[in-house]
Amino acid sequence: MDEKAIVLFSGGQDSATCLAWALKEFPSVETIGFDYGQNHSVELEVRQVFLENFRSSFPDLTKNLGEDHLVDLSVLGAISDTALTGEREIEMNEAGLPNTFVPGRNLLFLTIAAAVGYRRNAKHLVGGMCETDYSGYPDCRDDTLKSLQVTLGLGMDTRYVLHTPLMWIDKAKTWQLANEMGGTEMVDLIIKDTHTCYRGDRSKLHPWGYGCGDCPACELRASGWSVYADGASHQEGAGQ
Ligand code: ZN
């Protein structure tokens, strides 16, 4: 297996930051995305725009950015009934998890990424999972992913290394990491060309990006931004 990485790239802020991180870390990088019937399919459109603009704005950083794999996982929408894949309001379920939780989603994503990695000779898998200010999704936990790394390696008789550069940092530090990867130009690209809002709203541009402003994903992104912008005295965030 080569020192090649496959990045789970959804078109959101976290995975875009991970993609920039991976391009600095590995000599060759490919991306993978999943169409699972998410309501905010706008993410899938945005991810293409991001990849194009990322390449044109950062020709040096992206010179080793290879193929993008888009995988149809509509089966996830068919077998789960969540606020991300159905017409439901976002609320907490009995287990204390938001009903945006799609059971098994990250397990499936990483398993598919490993299978693609097997074929593409890529041993490193990179994902934006984080348990610092996450919504309690159990498949974002560090222990889940460490266990999955072992399982994938055994099940495919191949050494995989799962990288989660955001695991122990909060949203403000994720903005900071983007800045470290490509300065304010990278931060601006992430603001404009990534998507986080659960409702798929891109009608209004806030200092932190597009979104409805009051779903849990927007709230997390906005509050991280305001902490980051305060720290960086980034004037774009000063009004929020
Ligand atoms: Zn929103």
mmCIF file of C-alpha atoms and ligand atoms in Angstrom:
data_model
loop_
_atom_site.group_PDB
_atom_site.id
_atom_site.type_symbol
_atom_site.label_atom_id
_atom_site.label_comp_id
_atom_site.label_asym_id
_atom_site.label_seq_id
_atom_site.Cartn_x
_atom_site.Cartn_y
_atom_site.Cartn_z
ATOM 1 C CA MET A 1 0.000 0.000 0.000
ATOM 2 C CA ASP A 2 1.220 3.479 -0.857
ATOM 3 C CA GLU A 3 1.402 6.514 1.372
ATOM 4 C CA LYS A 4 -1.696 7.693 -0.367
ATOM 5 C CA ALA A 5 -4.728 9.086 1.455
ATOM 6 C CA ILE A 6 -8.431 9.040 0.780
ATOM 7 C CA VAL A 7 -10.302 11.899 2.419
ATOM 8 C CA LEU A 8 -13.977 11.646 3.286
ATOM 9 C CA PHE A 9 -15.066 14.897 1.723
ATOM 10 C CA SER A 10 -18.726 15.829 2.187
ATOM 11 C CA GLY A 11 -18.545 19.460 1.159
ATOM 12 C CA GLY A 12 -18.730 20.673 4.760
ATOM 13 C CA GLN A 13 -16.361 22.860 6.749
ATOM 14 C CA ASP A 14 -14.767 19.988 8.678
ATOM 15 C CA SER A 15 -14.007 17.751 5.733
ATOM 16 C CA ALA A 16 -12.726 20.676 3.647
ATOM 17 C CA THR A 17 -10.285 21.496 6.444
ATOM 18 C CA CYS A 18 -9.260 17.836 6.613
ATOM 19 C CA LEU A 19 -8.664 17.828 2.870
ATOM 20 C CA ALA A 20 -6.249 20.761 3.113
ATOM 21 C CA TRP A 21 -4.544 19.046 6.074
ATOM 22 C CA ALA A 22 -4.178 15.783 4.141
ATOM 23 C CA LEU A 23 -2.647 17.528 1.131
ATOM 24 C CA LYS A 24 0.121 18.820 3.390
ATOM 25 C CA GLU A 25 0.549 15.448 5.052
ATOM 26 C CA PHE A 26 0.508 12.930 2.201
ATOM 27 C CA PRO A 27 2.156 12.820 -1.252
ATOM 28 C CA SER A 28 -1.048 11.789 -2.962
ATOM 29 C CA VAL A 29 -4.674 12.424 -1.999
ATOM 30 C CA GLU A 30 -8.033 11.387 -3.404
ATOM 31 C CA THR A 31 -11.490 12.323 -2.193
ATOM 32 C CA ILE A 32 -14.658 10.327 -1.633
ATOM 33 C CA GLY A 33 -18.212 11.553 -1.116
ATOM 34 C CA PHE A 34 -21.532 9.850 -0.551
ATOM 35 C CA ASP A 35 -24.985 10.430 -1.876
ATOM 36 C CA TYR A 36 -27.266 8.891 0.755
ATOM 37 C CA GLY A 37 -30.449 10.754 0.062
ATOM 38 C CA GLN A 38 -29.604 13.582 2.451
ATOM 39 C CA ASN A 39 -32.144 16.403 2.397
ATOM 40 C CA HIS A 40 -29.334 18.885 2.104
ATOM 41 C CA SER A 41 -28.222 17.493 -1.271
ATOM 42 C CA VAL A 42 -26.953 21.028 -1.746
ATOM 43 C CA GLU A 43 -23.851 19.635 0.016
ATOM 44 C CA LEU A 44 -23.180 17.477 -3.021
ATOM 45 C CA GLU A 45 -23.388 20.443 -5.366
ATOM 46 C CA VAL A 46 -21.244 22.584 -3.108
ATOM 47 C CA ARG A 47 -18.522 19.937 -2.843
ATOM 48 C CA GLN A 48 -17.956 20.058 -6.607
ATOM 49 C CA VAL A 49 -17.749 23.853 -6.535
ATOM 50 C CA PHE A 50 -15.334 23.701 -3.615
ATOM 51 C CA LEU A 51 -13.068 21.214 -5.398
ATOM 52 C CA GLU A 52 -12.958 23.394 -8.514
ATOM 53 C CA ASN A 53 -12.285 26.618 -6.645
ATOM 54 C CA PHE A 54 -9.825 24.907 -4.319
ATOM 55 C CA ARG A 55 -7.788 23.724 -7.306
ATOM 56 C CA SER A 56 -7.802 27.128 -8.983
ATOM 57 C CA SER A 57 -7.046 29.133 -5.818
ATOM 58 C CA PHE A 58 -4.395 26.748 -4.450
ATOM 59 C CA PRO A 59 -2.629 25.221 -7.470
ATOM 60 C CA ASP A 60 0.436 24.326 -5.427
ATOM 61 C CA LEU A 61 -1.345 22.685 -2.518
ATOM 62 C CA THR A 62 -3.682 20.759 -4.836
ATOM 63 C CA LYS A 63 -1.107 19.529 -7.329
ATOM 64 C CA ASN A 64 -1.264 16.059 -5.761
ATOM 65 C CA LEU A 65 -5.036 16.026 -5.459
ATOM 66 C CA GLY A 66 -6.274 13.139 -7.573
ATOM 67 C CA GLU A 67 -9.573 11.543 -8.385
ATOM 68 C CA ASP A 68 -12.877 12.253 -6.658
ATOM 69 C CA HIS A 69 -15.104 9.237 -5.998
ATOM 70 C CA LEU A 70 -18.821 9.839 -5.542
ATOM 71 C CA VAL A 71 -20.601 6.773 -4.211
ATOM 72 C CA ASP A 72 -24.336 6.173 -4.228
ATOM 73 C CA LEU A 73 -25.411 5.088 -0.748
ATOM 74 C CA SER A 74 -29.112 5.744 -1.118
ATOM 75 C CA VAL A 75 -29.617 2.529 0.843
ATOM 76 C CA LEU A 76 -28.852 4.571 3.986
ATOM 77 C CA GLY A 77 -31.827 6.820 3.348
ATOM 78 C CA ALA A 78 -33.978 3.787 2.644
ATOM 79 C CA ILE A 79 -33.208 2.032 5.925
ATOM 80 C CA SER A 80 -33.080 4.988 8.296
ATOM 81 C CA ASP A 81 -35.718 7.484 9.272
ATOM 82 C CA THR A 82 -33.926 10.625 10.362
ATOM 83 C CA ALA A 83 -34.225 14.366 10.083
ATOM 84 C CA LEU A 84 -31.388 14.332 7.546
ATOM 85 C CA THR A 85 -33.054 11.923 5.147
ATOM 86 C CA GLY A 86 -36.766 12.463 5.785
ATOM 87 C CA GLU A 87 -39.271 15.273 6.188
ATOM 88 C CA ARG A 88 -38.871 15.674 9.934
ATOM 89 C CA GLU A 89 -38.175 18.461 12.337
ATOM 90 C CA ILE A 90 -34.842 18.287 14.143
ATOM 91 C CA GLU A 91 -35.386 17.116 17.717
ATOM 92 C CA MET A 92 -33.813 14.905 20.391
ATOM 93 C CA ASN A 93 -34.689 11.207 20.500
ATOM 94 C CA GLU A 94 -35.218 9.027 23.597
ATOM 95 C CA ALA A 95 -31.514 8.156 23.737
ATOM 96 C CA GLY A 96 -30.572 11.838 23.976
ATOM 97 C CA LEU A 97 -29.291 11.935 20.406
ATOM 98 C CA PRO A 98 -30.530 14.448 17.841
ATOM 99 C CA ASN A 99 -32.643 12.773 15.179
ATOM 100 C CA THR A 100 -30.130 13.953 12.616
ATOM 101 C CA PHE A 101 -28.175 10.861 13.670
ATOM 102 C CA VAL A 102 -28.029 8.391 10.771
ATOM 103 C CA PRO A 103 -27.187 5.065 12.455
ATOM 104 C CA GLY A 104 -24.037 3.472 11.121
ATOM 105 C CA ARG A 105 -23.280 6.300 8.721
ATOM 106 C CA ASN A 106 -19.618 6.833 9.526
ATOM 107 C CA LEU A 107 -19.022 3.098 9.913
ATOM 108 C CA LEU A 108 -20.365 2.577 6.426
ATOM 109 C CA PHE A 109 -18.528 5.578 4.970
ATOM 110 C CA LEU A 110 -15.176 4.399 6.297
ATOM 111 C CA THR A 111 -15.800 0.820 5.227
ATOM 112 C CA ILE A 112 -16.550 1.968 1.685
ATOM 113 C CA ALA A 113 -13.543 4.314 1.766
ATOM 114 C CA ALA A 114 -11.346 1.392 2.850
ATOM 115 C CA ALA A 115 -12.693 -0.744 0.004
ATOM 116 C CA VAL A 116 -11.940 2.039 -2.472
ATOM 117 C CA GLY A 117 -8.553 2.469 -0.788
ATOM 118 C CA TYR A 118 -7.867 -1.225 -1.302
ATOM 119 C CA ARG A 119 -8.395 -0.835 -5.022
ATOM 120 C CA ARG A 120 -6.546 2.504 -5.201
ATOM 121 C CA ASN A 121 -3.630 1.390 -3.040
ATOM 122 C CA ALA A 122 -4.343 3.990 -0.374
ATOM 123 C CA LYS A 123 -3.598 3.034 3.187
ATOM 124 C CA HIS A 124 -4.538 6.305 4.894
ATOM 125 C CA LEU A 125 -8.179 7.245 5.465
ATOM 126 C CA VAL A 126 -8.947 10.751 6.675
ATOM 127 C CA GLY A 127 -12.219 11.901 8.238
ATOM 128 C CA GLY A 128 -13.485 14.992 10.027
ATOM 129 C CA MET A 129 -14.983 13.146 12.990
ATOM 130 C CA CYS A 130 -14.678 14.974 16.260
ATOM 131 C CA GLU A 131 -15.771 14.270 19.790
ATOM 132 C CA THR A 132 -14.942 17.665 21.268
ATOM 133 C CA ASP A 133 -18.136 19.566 20.511
ATOM 134 C CA TYR A 134 -19.972 16.909 18.525
ATOM 135 C CA SER A 135 -23.660 16.163 18.788
ATOM 136 C CA GLY A 136 -23.070 12.915 20.662
ATOM 137 C CA TYR A 137 -22.933 10.764 17.537
ATOM 138 C CA PRO A 138 -21.393 7.516 18.792
ATOM 139 C CA ASP A 139 -19.734 6.823 15.443
ATOM 140 C CA CYS A 140 -17.665 10.013 15.800
ATOM 141 C CA ARG A 141 -15.968 8.792 18.947
ATOM 142 C CA ASP A 142 -12.256 8.176 18.940
ATOM 143 C CA ASP A 143 -12.692 4.698 20.407
ATOM 144 C CA THR A 144 -15.212 3.764 17.700
ATOM 145 C CA LEU A 145 -12.743 4.762 15.014
ATOM 146 C CA LYS A 146 -9.754 3.075 16.650
ATOM 147 C CA SER A 147 -11.798 -0.097 16.869
ATOM 148 C CA LEU A 148 -12.903 0.283 13.251
ATOM 149 C CA GLN A 149 -9.296 0.725 12.122
ATOM 150 C CA VAL A 150 -8.477 -2.662 13.629
ATOM 151 C CA THR A 151 -11.593 -4.256 12.137
ATOM 152 C CA LEU A 152 -10.941 -2.912 8.647
ATOM 153 C CA GLY A 153 -7.327 -4.036 8.775
ATOM 154 C CA LEU A 154 -8.314 -7.553 9.848
ATOM 155 C CA GLY A 155 -11.286 -7.814 7.517
ATOM 156 C CA MET A 156 -9.357 -6.751 4.439
ATOM 157 C CA ASP A 157 -5.991 -8.122 5.575
ATOM 158 C CA THR A 158 -4.454 -4.731 4.846
ATOM 159 C CA ARG A 159 -2.939 -2.063 7.060
ATOM 160 C CA TYR A 160 -5.195 0.974 7.229
ATOM 161 C CA VAL A 161 -4.505 4.089 9.263
ATOM 162 C CA LEU A 162 -7.494 6.242 10.176
ATOM 163 C CA HIS A 163 -6.671 9.912 10.668
ATOM 164 C CA THR A 164 -9.027 12.310 12.408
ATOM 165 C CA PRO A 165 -7.199 15.638 12.679
ATOM 166 C CA LEU A 166 -10.220 17.359 14.242
ATOM 167 C CA MET A 167 -10.914 14.742 16.917
ATOM 168 C CA TRP A 168 -9.668 16.801 19.878
ATOM 169 C CA ILE A 169 -10.188 20.352 18.690
ATOM 170 C CA ASP A 170 -13.321 22.489 18.823
ATOM 171 C CA LYS A 171 -14.966 24.442 16.008
ATOM 172 C CA ALA A 172 -13.012 27.615 16.719
ATOM 173 C CA LYS A 173 -9.755 25.669 16.407
ATOM 174 C CA THR A 174 -11.037 24.076 13.192
ATOM 175 C CA TRP A 175 -11.257 27.573 11.693
ATOM 176 C CA GLN A 176 -7.775 28.224 13.062
ATOM 177 C CA LEU A 177 -6.478 25.041 11.426
ATOM 178 C CA ALA A 178 -7.891 26.146 8.061
ATOM 179 C CA ASN A 179 -6.037 29.417 8.513
ATOM 180 C CA GLU A 180 -2.806 27.546 9.235
ATOM 181 C CA MET A 181 -3.305 25.453 6.095
ATOM 182 C CA GLY A 182 -3.886 28.354 3.690
ATOM 183 C CA GLY A 183 -4.309 31.667 5.464
ATOM 184 C CA THR A 184 -7.339 33.898 5.150
ATOM 185 C CA GLU A 185 -7.769 32.836 1.526
ATOM 186 C CA MET A 186 -8.444 29.294 2.722
ATOM 187 C CA VAL A 187 -10.777 30.541 5.448
ATOM 188 C CA ASP A 188 -12.685 32.621 2.882
ATOM 189 C CA LEU A 189 -12.971 29.646 0.522
ATOM 190 C CA ILE A 190 -14.398 27.538 3.346
ATOM 191 C CA ILE A 191 -16.835 30.292 4.281
ATOM 192 C CA LYS A 192 -18.209 30.618 0.764
ATOM 193 C CA ASP A 193 -17.854 27.171 -0.777
ATOM 194 C CA THR A 194 -18.611 24.701 1.991
ATOM 195 C CA HIS A 195 -21.961 23.803 3.437
ATOM 196 C CA THR A 196 -22.959 22.740 6.946
ATOM 197 C CA CYS A 197 -26.625 23.722 7.451
ATOM 198 C CA TYR A 198 -28.926 20.755 8.088
ATOM 199 C CA ARG A 199 -31.741 22.519 6.258
ATOM 200 C CA GLY A 200 -29.715 23.050 3.086
ATOM 201 C CA ASP A 201 -30.356 26.782 3.263
ATOM 202 C CA ARG A 202 -27.994 28.844 1.104
ATOM 203 C CA SER A 203 -30.146 31.966 0.839
ATOM 204 C CA LYS A 204 -28.138 34.103 3.254
ATOM 205 C CA LEU A 205 -24.386 34.594 3.612
ATOM 206 C CA HIS A 206 -23.340 35.115 7.227
ATOM 207 C CA PRO A 207 -19.789 35.975 8.286
ATOM 208 C CA TRP A 208 -19.281 32.216 8.899
ATOM 209 C CA GLY A 209 -20.947 31.022 5.700
ATOM 210 C CA TYR A 210 -24.331 30.147 4.264
ATOM 211 C CA GLY A 211 -27.096 28.647 6.375
ATOM 212 C CA CYS A 212 -30.451 29.074 8.116
ATOM 213 C CA GLY A 213 -28.589 30.245 11.231
ATOM 214 C CA ASP A 214 -30.645 28.331 13.784
ATOM 215 C CA CYS A 215 -30.286 24.594 13.145
ATOM 216 C CA PRO A 216 -27.770 22.798 15.413
ATOM 217 C CA ALA A 217 -25.169 22.622 12.622
ATOM 218 C CA CYS A 218 -25.413 26.350 11.883
ATOM 219 C CA GLU A 219 -25.295 27.208 15.579
ATOM 220 C CA LEU A 220 -22.143 25.156 16.078
ATOM 221 C CA ARG A 221 -20.468 26.639 13.008
ATOM 222 C CA ALA A 222 -21.457 30.195 13.953
ATOM 223 C CA SER A 223 -20.376 29.948 17.590
ATOM 224 C CA GLY A 224 -17.018 28.445 16.592
ATOM 225 C CA TRP A 225 -16.591 31.244 14.117
ATOM 226 C CA SER A 226 -17.283 33.958 16.671
ATOM 227 C CA VAL A 227 -14.702 32.549 19.096
ATOM 228 C CA TYR A 228 -12.182 32.225 16.263
ATOM 229 C CA ALA A 229 -12.934 35.678 14.868
ATOM 230 C CA ASP A 230 -12.584 37.276 18.304
ATOM 231 C CA GLY A 231 -9.241 35.569 18.799
ATOM 232 C CA ALA A 232 -7.977 36.398 15.332
ATOM 233 C CA SER A 233 -9.513 39.899 15.411
ATOM 234 C CA HIS A 234 -10.944 38.860 12.121
ATOM 235 C CA GLN A 235 -13.113 41.836 11.257
ATOM 236 C CA GLU A 236 -15.478 39.815 9.073
ATOM 237 C CA GLY A 237 -16.881 38.144 12.170
ATOM 238 C CA ALA A 238 -17.075 41.215 14.341
ATOM 239 C CA GLY A 239 -20.727 42.036 13.668
ATOM 240 C CA GLN A 240 -22.131 38.655 14.688
HETATM 241 ZN ZN ZN B 1 -28.952 25.683 9.384
#
